[in-house]
Amino acid sequence: HRPLSAGMIWSQWMELTGRSGQFPFAIVLTKACLVTLHLPVNDFTLRLPMALFGIAAIPAAALAGSALAGRRFGLFVGLLLAVNPFHIQLSREGYFYAPLCLGSGLLLWSVTWLYRRRKLAARLPVSWFLATAGGLFLLLFSHFSGWWLACFGAPFLLGLALWRRRKSGSPLVEIV
């Protein structure tokens, strides 16, 4: 048994996880939380970071539902996810499922939000960029299954953003 740092887990993940091919994001984040917050290693603290991702996925799903079909639908989707036994169980495991759910919710909100505002010429808010980057990061670094959603969502987002730019004549990103 050798002590592992978060950096060591990130750099040697293929050797550590073997043929499973699981990405190191969940393990690295859990290790970083344990070290940074000086938490003891037990069942609760090993599962806490992923449980927090599961909790954060609920408002992300509600925002995505709200962008899809209004506030009532968004509340329904958030409530449905909050009481879903599969989501509760997967969020309790110290594994990649909860970040994947959060990334899916963020990207779905981002795509829907941008599509509904495709004809507007206003600049995109910083919150949109943060949600998009966060959603893509969580999808790409949680599990291979997130790559499918990212592969379909990213080109759609880029196409919509470029179309908005062409219509407005303003730069895609302005640094103020």
C-alpha atoms as a printed R data frame, in Angstrom:
    type eleno elety resid chain resno       x      y       z
1   ATOM     1    CA   HIS     A     1   0.000  0.000   0.000
2   ATOM     2    CA   ARG     A     2   1.465  3.322  -1.077
3   ATOM     3    CA   PRO     A     3  -0.020  6.760  -0.438
4   ATOM     4    CA   LEU     A     4  -1.384  8.369  -3.580
5   ATOM     5    CA   SER     A     5  -1.715 12.065  -4.285
6   ATOM     6    CA   ALA     A     6  -4.426 13.512  -6.506
7   ATOM     7    CA   GLY     A     7  -1.782 14.331  -9.129
8   ATOM     8    CA   MET     A     8  -0.441 10.792  -9.046
9   ATOM     9    CA   ILE     A     9  -3.944  9.381  -9.521
10  ATOM    10    CA   TRP     A    10  -4.538 11.730 -12.475
11  ATOM    11    CA   SER     A    11  -1.219 10.944 -14.166
12  ATOM    12    CA   GLN     A    12  -1.236  7.152 -13.585
13  ATOM    13    CA   TRP     A    13  -4.934  6.440 -13.932
14  ATOM    14    CA   MET     A    14  -4.596  3.735 -16.565
15  ATOM    15    CA   GLU     A    15  -2.201  1.738 -14.369
16  ATOM    16    CA   LEU     A    16  -4.372  2.239 -11.275
17  ATOM    17    CA   THR     A    17  -7.772  1.421 -12.800
18  ATOM    18    CA   GLY     A    18  -6.565 -1.385 -15.030
19  ATOM    19    CA   ARG     A    19  -8.676 -2.543 -17.930
20  ATOM    20    CA   SER     A    20 -11.847 -0.907 -16.603
21  ATOM    21    CA   GLY     A    21 -10.863  2.335 -18.322
22  ATOM    22    CA   GLN     A    22 -12.690  4.422 -15.719
23  ATOM    23    CA   PHE     A    23 -11.685  8.062 -15.837
24  ATOM    24    CA   PRO     A    24  -9.867  9.454 -12.818
25  ATOM    25    CA   PHE     A    25 -12.012 12.561 -12.239
26  ATOM    26    CA   ALA     A    26 -14.197 11.119  -9.451
27  ATOM    27    CA   ILE     A    27 -11.228  9.535  -7.669
28  ATOM    28    CA   VAL     A    28  -9.042 12.634  -7.982
29  ATOM    29    CA   LEU     A    29 -11.797 14.937  -6.735
30  ATOM    30    CA   THR     A    30 -12.530 12.655  -3.790
31  ATOM    31    CA   LYS     A    31  -8.842 12.469  -2.873
32  ATOM    32    CA   ALA     A    32  -8.446 16.247  -3.212
33  ATOM    33    CA   CYS     A    33 -11.467 16.823  -0.938
34  ATOM    34    CA   LEU     A    34 -10.108 14.429   1.674
35  ATOM    35    CA   VAL     A    35  -6.691 16.088   1.687
36  ATOM    36    CA   THR     A    36  -7.859 19.704   1.409
37  ATOM    37    CA   LEU     A    37 -10.558 19.450   4.067
38  ATOM    38    CA   HIS     A    38  -8.480 17.114   6.294
39  ATOM    39    CA   LEU     A    39 -11.304 14.571   6.399
40  ATOM    40    CA   PRO     A    40 -10.898 11.085   7.817
41  ATOM    41    CA   VAL     A    41 -11.187  8.232   5.356
42  ATOM    42    CA   ASN     A    42 -14.497  6.458   5.957
43  ATOM    43    CA   ASP     A    43 -17.598  5.521   3.971
44  ATOM    44    CA   PHE     A    44 -19.234  8.907   4.461
45  ATOM    45    CA   THR     A    45 -16.283 11.064   3.391
46  ATOM    46    CA   LEU     A    46 -15.463  8.842   0.415
47  ATOM    47    CA   ARG     A    47 -18.993  9.243  -0.920
48  ATOM    48    CA   LEU     A    48 -19.572 12.886   0.040
49  ATOM    49    CA   PRO     A    49 -18.140 14.634  -3.085
50  ATOM    50    CA   MET     A    50 -20.172 12.509  -5.488
51  ATOM    51    CA   ALA     A    51 -23.294 12.910  -3.320
52  ATOM    52    CA   LEU     A    52 -22.845 16.692  -3.620
53  ATOM    53    CA   PHE     A    53 -22.679 16.307  -7.407
54  ATOM    54    CA   GLY     A    54 -25.926 14.337  -7.231
55  ATOM    55    CA   ILE     A    55 -27.540 17.108  -5.205
56  ATOM    56    CA   ALA     A    56 -26.261 19.743  -7.665
57  ATOM    57    CA   ALA     A    57 -27.740 17.722 -10.554
58  ATOM    58    CA   ILE     A    58 -31.258 18.394  -9.226
59  ATOM    59    CA   PRO     A    59 -31.294 22.179  -9.853
60  ATOM    60    CA   ALA     A    60 -29.421 21.612 -13.137
61  ATOM    61    CA   ALA     A    61 -32.189 19.261 -14.265
62  ATOM    62    CA   ALA     A    62 -34.795 21.767 -13.090
63  ATOM    63    CA   LEU     A    63 -33.110 24.538 -15.111
64  ATOM    64    CA   ALA     A    64 -32.955 22.301 -18.183
65  ATOM    65    CA   GLY     A    65 -36.623 21.388 -17.790
66  ATOM    66    CA   SER     A    66 -37.530 25.031 -17.299
67  ATOM    67    CA   ALA     A    67 -35.672 25.988 -20.473
68  ATOM    68    CA   LEU     A    68 -37.407 23.176 -22.359
69  ATOM    69    CA   ALA     A    69 -41.026 23.755 -21.358
70  ATOM    70    CA   GLY     A    70 -41.416 26.413 -18.677
71  ATOM    71    CA   ARG     A    71 -41.040 26.834 -14.954
72  ATOM    72    CA   ARG     A    72 -43.656 24.261 -13.910
73  ATOM    73    CA   PHE     A    73 -42.093 21.580 -16.064
74  ATOM    74    CA   GLY     A    74 -38.666 22.493 -14.685
75  ATOM    75    CA   LEU     A    75 -39.900 22.076 -11.122
76  ATOM    76    CA   PHE     A    76 -41.466 18.753 -12.083
77  ATOM    77    CA   VAL     A    77 -38.216 17.505 -13.630
78  ATOM    78    CA   GLY     A    78 -36.184 18.626 -10.607
79  ATOM    79    CA   LEU     A    79 -38.619 16.962  -8.226
80  ATOM    80    CA   LEU     A    80 -38.677 13.812 -10.337
81  ATOM    81    CA   LEU     A    81 -34.887 13.583 -10.204
82  ATOM    82    CA   ALA     A    82 -34.817 14.361  -6.479
83  ATOM    83    CA   VAL     A    83 -37.068 11.417  -5.626
84  ATOM    84    CA   ASN     A    84 -35.769  9.033  -8.287
85  ATOM    85    CA   PRO     A    85 -34.394  6.001  -6.417
86  ATOM    86    CA   PHE     A    86 -31.825  5.299  -9.132
87  ATOM    87    CA   HIS     A    87 -30.442  8.826  -8.924
88  ATOM    88    CA   ILE     A    88 -30.365  8.670  -5.130
89  ATOM    89    CA   GLN     A    89 -28.519  5.347  -5.172
90  ATOM    90    CA   LEU     A    90 -26.049  6.400  -7.861
91  ATOM    91    CA   SER     A    91 -25.339  9.669  -6.044
92  ATOM    92    CA   ARG     A    92 -24.538  7.730  -2.881
93  ATOM    93    CA   GLU     A    93 -21.838  5.734  -4.635
94  ATOM    94    CA   GLY     A    94 -18.387  7.253  -4.845
95  ATOM    95    CA   TYR     A    95 -18.349  6.819  -8.585
96  ATOM    96    CA   PHE     A    96 -18.691  8.777 -11.834
97  ATOM    97    CA   TYR     A    97 -22.497  8.682 -12.210
98  ATOM    98    CA   ALA     A    98 -23.404 11.842 -10.292
99  ATOM    99    CA   PRO     A    99 -20.959 14.151 -12.147
100 ATOM   100    CA   LEU     A   100 -22.214 12.651 -15.395
101 ATOM   101    CA   CYS     A   101 -25.815 13.526 -14.431
102 ATOM   102    CA   LEU     A   102 -24.799 17.062 -13.508
103 ATOM   103    CA   GLY     A   103 -22.878 17.510 -16.763
104 ATOM   104    CA   SER     A   104 -25.863 16.233 -18.754
105 ATOM   105    CA   GLY     A   105 -28.213 18.670 -17.033
106 ATOM   106    CA   LEU     A   106 -25.867 21.613 -17.565
107 ATOM   107    CA   LEU     A   107 -25.315 20.843 -21.233
108 ATOM   108    CA   LEU     A   108 -29.017 20.274 -21.863
109 ATOM   109    CA   TRP     A   109 -29.807 23.619 -20.227
110 ATOM   110    CA   SER     A   110 -27.069 25.314 -22.241
111 ATOM   111    CA   VAL     A   111 -28.263 23.911 -25.579
112 ATOM   112    CA   THR     A   112 -31.929 24.647 -24.872
113 ATOM   113    CA   TRP     A   113 -31.240 28.140 -23.526
114 ATOM   114    CA   LEU     A   114 -29.164 29.067 -26.572
115 ATOM   115    CA   TYR     A   115 -31.651 27.550 -29.025
116 ATOM   116    CA   ARG     A   116 -34.539 29.533 -27.542
117 ATOM   117    CA   ARG     A   117 -32.510 32.742 -27.889
118 ATOM   118    CA   ARG     A   118 -31.005 31.977 -31.289
119 ATOM   119    CA   LYS     A   119 -32.576 35.020 -32.942
120 ATOM   120    CA   LEU     A   120 -31.456 37.511 -30.303
121 ATOM   121    CA   ALA     A   121 -28.405 39.627 -30.971
122 ATOM   122    CA   ALA     A   122 -27.417 40.131 -27.328
123 ATOM   123    CA   ARG     A   123 -24.078 38.878 -26.065
124 ATOM   124    CA   LEU     A   124 -24.022 35.559 -24.296
125 ATOM   125    CA   PRO     A   125 -23.816 35.874 -20.502
126 ATOM   126    CA   VAL     A   126 -20.872 34.563 -18.530
127 ATOM   127    CA   SER     A   127 -23.201 32.107 -16.759
128 ATOM   128    CA   TRP     A   128 -23.914 30.438 -20.106
129 ATOM   129    CA   PHE     A   129 -20.193 29.984 -20.796
130 ATOM   130    CA   LEU     A   130 -19.601 28.609 -17.288
131 ATOM   131    CA   ALA     A   131 -22.510 26.159 -17.519
132 ATOM   132    CA   THR     A   132 -21.436 25.030 -20.982
133 ATOM   133    CA   ALA     A   133 -17.782 24.566 -20.010
134 ATOM   134    CA   GLY     A   134 -18.736 22.819 -16.774
135 ATOM   135    CA   GLY     A   135 -21.205 20.528 -18.517
136 ATOM   136    CA   LEU     A   136 -18.744 19.585 -21.235
137 ATOM   137    CA   PHE     A   137 -15.950 19.004 -18.711
138 ATOM   138    CA   LEU     A   138 -18.102 16.750 -16.548
139 ATOM   139    CA   LEU     A   139 -19.366 14.826 -19.579
140 ATOM   140    CA   LEU     A   140 -15.912 14.354 -21.070
141 ATOM   141    CA   PHE     A   141 -14.043 13.477 -17.880
142 ATOM   142    CA   SER     A   142 -16.634 11.380 -16.043
143 ATOM   143    CA   HIS     A   143 -17.191  8.423 -18.362
144 ATOM   144    CA   PHE     A   144 -17.080  7.361 -22.007
145 ATOM   145    CA   SER     A   145 -20.864  7.422 -22.169
146 ATOM   146    CA   GLY     A   146 -20.782 11.208 -21.697
147 ATOM   147    CA   TRP     A   147 -18.807 11.573 -24.894
148 ATOM   148    CA   TRP     A   148 -21.892 10.803 -27.006
149 ATOM   149    CA   LEU     A   149 -23.874 13.670 -25.549
150 ATOM   150    CA   ALA     A   150 -20.863 15.980 -25.774
151 ATOM   151    CA   CYS     A   151 -20.236 14.975 -29.402
152 ATOM   152    CA   PHE     A   152 -23.788 15.892 -30.349
153 ATOM   153    CA   GLY     A   153 -24.163 18.898 -28.052
154 ATOM   154    CA   ALA     A   154 -20.870 20.705 -28.710
155 ATOM   155    CA   PRO     A   155 -21.247 21.091 -32.519
156 ATOM   156    CA   PHE     A   156 -24.876 22.157 -32.064
157 ATOM   157    CA   LEU     A   157 -23.808 24.796 -29.511
158 ATOM   158    CA   LEU     A   158 -20.986 26.020 -31.704
159 ATOM   159    CA   GLY     A   159 -23.272 26.244 -34.731
160 ATOM   160    CA   LEU     A   160 -25.899 28.213 -32.799
161 ATOM   161    CA   ALA     A   161 -23.315 30.547 -31.307
162 ATOM   162    CA   LEU     A   162 -21.748 31.213 -34.712
163 ATOM   163    CA   TRP     A   163 -25.182 31.803 -36.242
164 ATOM   164    CA   ARG     A   164 -25.963 34.325 -33.533
165 ATOM   165    CA   ARG     A   165 -22.623 35.998 -34.192
166 ATOM   166    CA   ARG     A   166 -23.296 36.208 -37.920
167 ATOM   167    CA   LYS     A   167 -26.743 37.712 -37.335
168 ATOM   168    CA   SER     A   168 -25.528 40.278 -34.815
169 ATOM   169    CA   GLY     A   169 -22.178 41.110 -36.392
170 ATOM   170    CA   SER     A   170 -20.560 41.126 -32.941
171 ATOM   171    CA   PRO     A   171 -17.653 38.949 -31.848
172 ATOM   172    CA   LEU     A   172 -18.490 35.583 -30.367
173 ATOM   173    CA   VAL     A   173 -16.599 36.370 -27.161
174 ATOM   174    CA   GLU     A   174 -15.815 39.854 -25.935
175 ATOM   175    CA   ILE     A   175 -13.294 40.307 -23.158
176 ATOM   176    CA   VAL     A   176 -14.318 43.320 -21.132
